[in-house]
């Protein structure tokens, strides 16, 4: 007589395969959490990938994560006030560019959180407008709209005066001109960039850049022109300026080497000066001898 197989073994095997039978309905669905890699303050957003009892993706496929924004803690708000506050005497456009470089576009805040940031710009009109909208918006968008509300006319916003002295300083000034353009872009137009480096370098921007250049650069930069009808982006112009700086440095190094060679040749020529002094002494001795005979 054959021995019957216990039914419990079959049930246990099925439970291991499905992983769902016999579990309470209120048990939370397992999730995997990974921080978004985007500049600073990535800890405020998490990616949740839910297991919906469907076969998981193969190793070659990457699931599209759902971005969930959580409220910021008080310590994070303090860090933000430290990183995004305007320095004493800092120009508004310079401050805005620094906020972009510090990751203001990767932070989303609702109106309540934005109000808790306090005085970031050191200007009451801008600080009040930062927390004006209740919906969740990026800090970068809030800063741009607040600056536009405080200064409705672009002529009222002045970039840092004076001339830049290095090419890196000049590129930074060009990026500040791009931020000024962004302030007055239509925020509802998705076709317009929000990145200062993606702003097109218009001819008025280039003219201001050249006018602020020192005399050692101004003449050469003034003759530069775009080969295409469409204006290049600020990032593309920055790349060309770096190439120009490298070529200028190479020319300067070559000129210095040639000058060094000439100085060395001059030193070698000066080494023949002692025989000249000796001949002069011999002439003086003959002159004295002639006087003694007289």
PDB file of N, CA, C and O in Angstrom, residues 12 30 32 35 38 87 97 110 117 129 131 133 136 140 149 151 175 198 206 210 234 237 241 258-259 269-270 288:
ATOM      1  N   UNK A  12       3.069  24.395   2.089  1.00  0.00           N
ATOM      2  CA  UNK A  12       4.277  25.139   2.445  1.00  0.00           C
ATOM      3  C   UNK A  12       5.048  25.531   1.210  1.00  0.00           C
ATOM      4  O   UNK A  12       5.589  26.637   1.109  1.00  0.00           O
ATOM      5  N   UNK A  30       6.284  45.763   0.836  1.00  0.00           N
ATOM      6  CA  UNK A  30       7.736  46.064   0.895  1.00  0.00           C
ATOM      7  C   UNK A  30       8.129  47.056  -0.170  1.00  0.00           C
ATOM      8  O   UNK A  30       7.657  46.983  -1.295  1.00  0.00           O
ATOM      9  N   UNK A  32      11.538  49.627  -1.729  1.00  0.00           N
ATOM     10  CA  UNK A  32      12.979  49.895  -1.750  1.00  0.00           C
ATOM     11  C   UNK A  32      13.167  51.383  -1.844  1.00  0.00           C
ATOM     12  O   UNK A  32      12.530  52.043  -2.659  1.00  0.00           O
ATOM     13  N   UNK A  35      18.007  57.398  -2.493  1.00  0.00           N
ATOM     14  CA  UNK A  35      18.000  58.858  -2.649  1.00  0.00           C
ATOM     15  C   UNK A  35      18.204  59.269  -4.090  1.00  0.00           C
ATOM     16  O   UNK A  35      18.878  58.601  -4.853  1.00  0.00           O
ATOM     17  N   UNK A  38      20.894  64.372  -7.117  1.00  0.00           N
ATOM     18  CA  UNK A  38      20.800  65.657  -7.809  1.00  0.00           C
ATOM     19  C   UNK A  38      21.287  66.755  -6.897  1.00  0.00           C
ATOM     20  O   UNK A  38      20.600  67.216  -6.007  1.00  0.00           O
ATOM     21  N   UNK A  87      24.658  87.253   1.223  1.00  0.00           N
ATOM     22  CA  UNK A  87      25.732  87.798   2.043  1.00  0.00           C
ATOM     23  C   UNK A  87      25.638  89.324   2.108  1.00  0.00           C
ATOM     24  O   UNK A  87      25.107  89.952   1.182  1.00  0.00           O
ATOM     25  N   UNK A  97      22.602  83.524  -8.561  1.00  0.00           N
ATOM     26  CA  UNK A  97      23.466  82.548  -9.228  1.00  0.00           C
ATOM     27  C   UNK A  97      24.090  81.593  -8.215  1.00  0.00           C
ATOM     28  O   UNK A  97      24.196  80.387  -8.468  1.00  0.00           O
ATOM     29  N   UNK A 110       6.647  73.858   0.032  1.00  0.00           N
ATOM     30  CA  UNK A 110       5.324  74.463   0.000  1.00  0.00           C
ATOM     31  C   UNK A 110       5.407  75.837   0.657  1.00  0.00           C
ATOM     32  O   UNK A 110       6.462  76.251   1.152  1.00  0.00           O
ATOM     33  N   UNK A 117      11.850  79.864   6.074  1.00  0.00           N
ATOM     34  CA  UNK A 117      13.235  80.167   5.725  1.00  0.00           C
ATOM     35  C   UNK A 117      13.660  81.536   6.232  1.00  0.00           C
ATOM     36  O   UNK A 117      14.853  81.820   6.338  1.00  0.00           O
ATOM     37  N   UNK A 129       7.660  87.576  -0.795  1.00  0.00           N
ATOM     38  CA  UNK A 129       7.122  86.906  -1.979  1.00  0.00           C
ATOM     39  C   UNK A 129       7.579  85.464  -2.096  1.00  0.00           C
ATOM     40  O   UNK A 129       6.934  84.669  -2.792  1.00  0.00           O
ATOM     41  N   UNK A 131       7.455  83.025   0.035  1.00  0.00           N
ATOM     42  CA  UNK A 131       6.451  82.114   0.588  1.00  0.00           C
ATOM     43  C   UNK A 131       5.035  82.472   0.217  1.00  0.00           C
ATOM     44  O   UNK A 131       4.095  82.024   0.875  1.00  0.00           O
ATOM     45  N   UNK A 133       3.189  81.744  -2.585  1.00  0.00           N
ATOM     46  CA  UNK A 133       2.401  80.689  -3.214  1.00  0.00           C
ATOM     47  C   UNK A 133       2.379  79.461  -2.321  1.00  0.00           C
ATOM     48  O   UNK A 133       3.414  79.017  -1.830  1.00  0.00           O
ATOM     49  N   UNK A 136       3.472  73.426  -3.822  1.00  0.00           N
ATOM     50  CA  UNK A 136       4.872  73.008  -3.800  1.00  0.00           C
ATOM     51  C   UNK A 136       5.572  73.490  -5.065  1.00  0.00           C
ATOM     52  O   UNK A 136       5.142  73.181  -6.181  1.00  0.00           O
ATOM     53  N   UNK A 140      14.235  77.464  -6.491  1.00  0.00           N
ATOM     54  CA  UNK A 140      14.754  78.273  -7.595  1.00  0.00           C
ATOM     55  C   UNK A 140      13.635  79.058  -8.268  1.00  0.00           C
ATOM     56  O   UNK A 140      13.780  80.252  -8.544  1.00  0.00           O
ATOM     57  N   UNK A 149       8.913  90.013  -8.996  1.00  0.00           N
ATOM     58  CA  UNK A 149       7.858  90.782  -8.346  1.00  0.00           C
ATOM     59  C   UNK A 149       8.422  92.025  -7.662  1.00  0.00           C
ATOM     60  O   UNK A 149       7.803  93.083  -7.674  1.00  0.00           O
ATOM     61  N   UNK A 151      11.308  93.559  -8.538  1.00  0.00           N
ATOM     62  CA  UNK A 151      11.852  94.439  -9.586  1.00  0.00           C
ATOM     63  C   UNK A 151      11.144  94.126 -10.895  1.00  0.00           C
ATOM     64  O   UNK A 151      11.620  93.308 -11.697  1.00  0.00           O
ATOM     65  N   UNK A 175      27.400  84.473 -16.759  1.00  0.00           N
ATOM     66  CA  UNK A 175      26.344  83.649 -16.161  1.00  0.00           C
ATOM     67  C   UNK A 175      25.382  84.513 -15.347  1.00  0.00           C
ATOM     68  O   UNK A 175      24.179  84.226 -15.295  1.00  0.00           O
ATOM     69  N   UNK A 198      22.067  77.297 -19.922  1.00  0.00           N
ATOM     70  CA  UNK A 198      21.341  76.961 -21.143  1.00  0.00           C
ATOM     71  C   UNK A 198      20.683  78.178 -21.786  1.00  0.00           C
ATOM     72  O   UNK A 198      20.055  78.056 -22.840  1.00  0.00           O
ATOM     73  N   UNK A 206      26.311  89.834 -24.938  1.00  0.00           N
ATOM     74  CA  UNK A 206      27.719  89.783 -25.354  1.00  0.00           C
ATOM     75  C   UNK A 206      28.346  91.170 -25.341  1.00  0.00           C
ATOM     76  O   UNK A 206      29.505  91.338 -24.975  1.00  0.00           O
ATOM     77  N   UNK A 210      31.676  92.225 -23.245  1.00  0.00           N
ATOM     78  CA  UNK A 210      32.880  92.817 -23.833  1.00  0.00           C
ATOM     79  C   UNK A 210      33.195  94.165 -23.191  1.00  0.00           C
ATOM     80  O   UNK A 210      34.360  94.491 -22.923  1.00  0.00           O
ATOM     81  N   UNK A 234      25.071  80.036 -23.102  1.00  0.00           N
ATOM     82  CA  UNK A 234      26.134  80.554 -22.235  1.00  0.00           C
ATOM     83  C   UNK A 234      27.199  79.489 -22.009  1.00  0.00           C
ATOM     84  O   UNK A 234      28.397  79.788 -21.965  1.00  0.00           O
ATOM     85  N   UNK A 237      29.419  79.394 -25.069  1.00  0.00           N
ATOM     86  CA  UNK A 237      30.313  80.557 -25.087  1.00  0.00           C
ATOM     87  C   UNK A 237      31.426  80.377 -24.068  1.00  0.00           C
ATOM     88  O   UNK A 237      32.593  80.717 -24.334  1.00  0.00           O
ATOM     89  N   UNK A 241      35.423  80.566 -24.708  1.00  0.00           N
ATOM     90  CA  UNK A 241      36.282  81.491 -23.969  1.00  0.00           C
ATOM     91  C   UNK A 241      37.446  80.752 -23.314  1.00  0.00           C
ATOM     92  O   UNK A 241      38.561  81.278 -23.244  1.00  0.00           O
ATOM     93  N   UNK A 258      60.683  83.182 -26.374  1.00  0.00           N
ATOM     94  CA  UNK A 258      61.498  83.941 -27.321  1.00  0.00           C
ATOM     95  C   UNK A 258      62.251  85.064 -26.622  1.00  0.00           C
ATOM     96  O   UNK A 258      63.419  85.334 -26.918  1.00  0.00           O
ATOM     97  N   UNK A 259      61.590  85.722 -25.690  1.00  0.00           N
ATOM     98  CA  UNK A 259      62.249  86.787 -24.942  1.00  0.00           C
ATOM     99  C   UNK A 259      63.400  86.234 -24.111  1.00  0.00           C
ATOM    100  O   UNK A 259      64.469  86.862 -24.013  1.00  0.00           O
ATOM    101  N   UNK A 269      76.575  87.910 -25.626  1.00  0.00           N
ATOM    102  CA  UNK A 269      77.271  88.997 -26.306  1.00  0.00           C
ATOM    103  C   UNK A 269      78.010  89.885 -25.314  1.00  0.00           C
ATOM    104  O   UNK A 269      79.102  90.391 -25.613  1.00  0.00           O
ATOM    105  N   UNK A 270      77.441  90.066 -24.146  1.00  0.00           N
ATOM    106  CA  UNK A 270      78.076  90.901 -23.120  1.00  0.00           C
ATOM    107  C   UNK A 270      79.333  90.264 -22.553  1.00  0.00           C
ATOM    108  O   UNK A 270      80.171  90.938 -21.960  1.00  0.00           O
ATOM    109  N   UNK A 288      99.475 108.409 -22.008  1.00  0.00           N
ATOM    110  CA  UNK A 288     100.296 108.883 -20.898  1.00  0.00           C
ATOM    111  C   UNK A 288     101.766 108.844 -21.247  1.00  0.00           C
ATOM    112  O   UNK A 288     102.548 109.718 -20.862  1.00  0.00           O
TER     113      UNK A 288
END
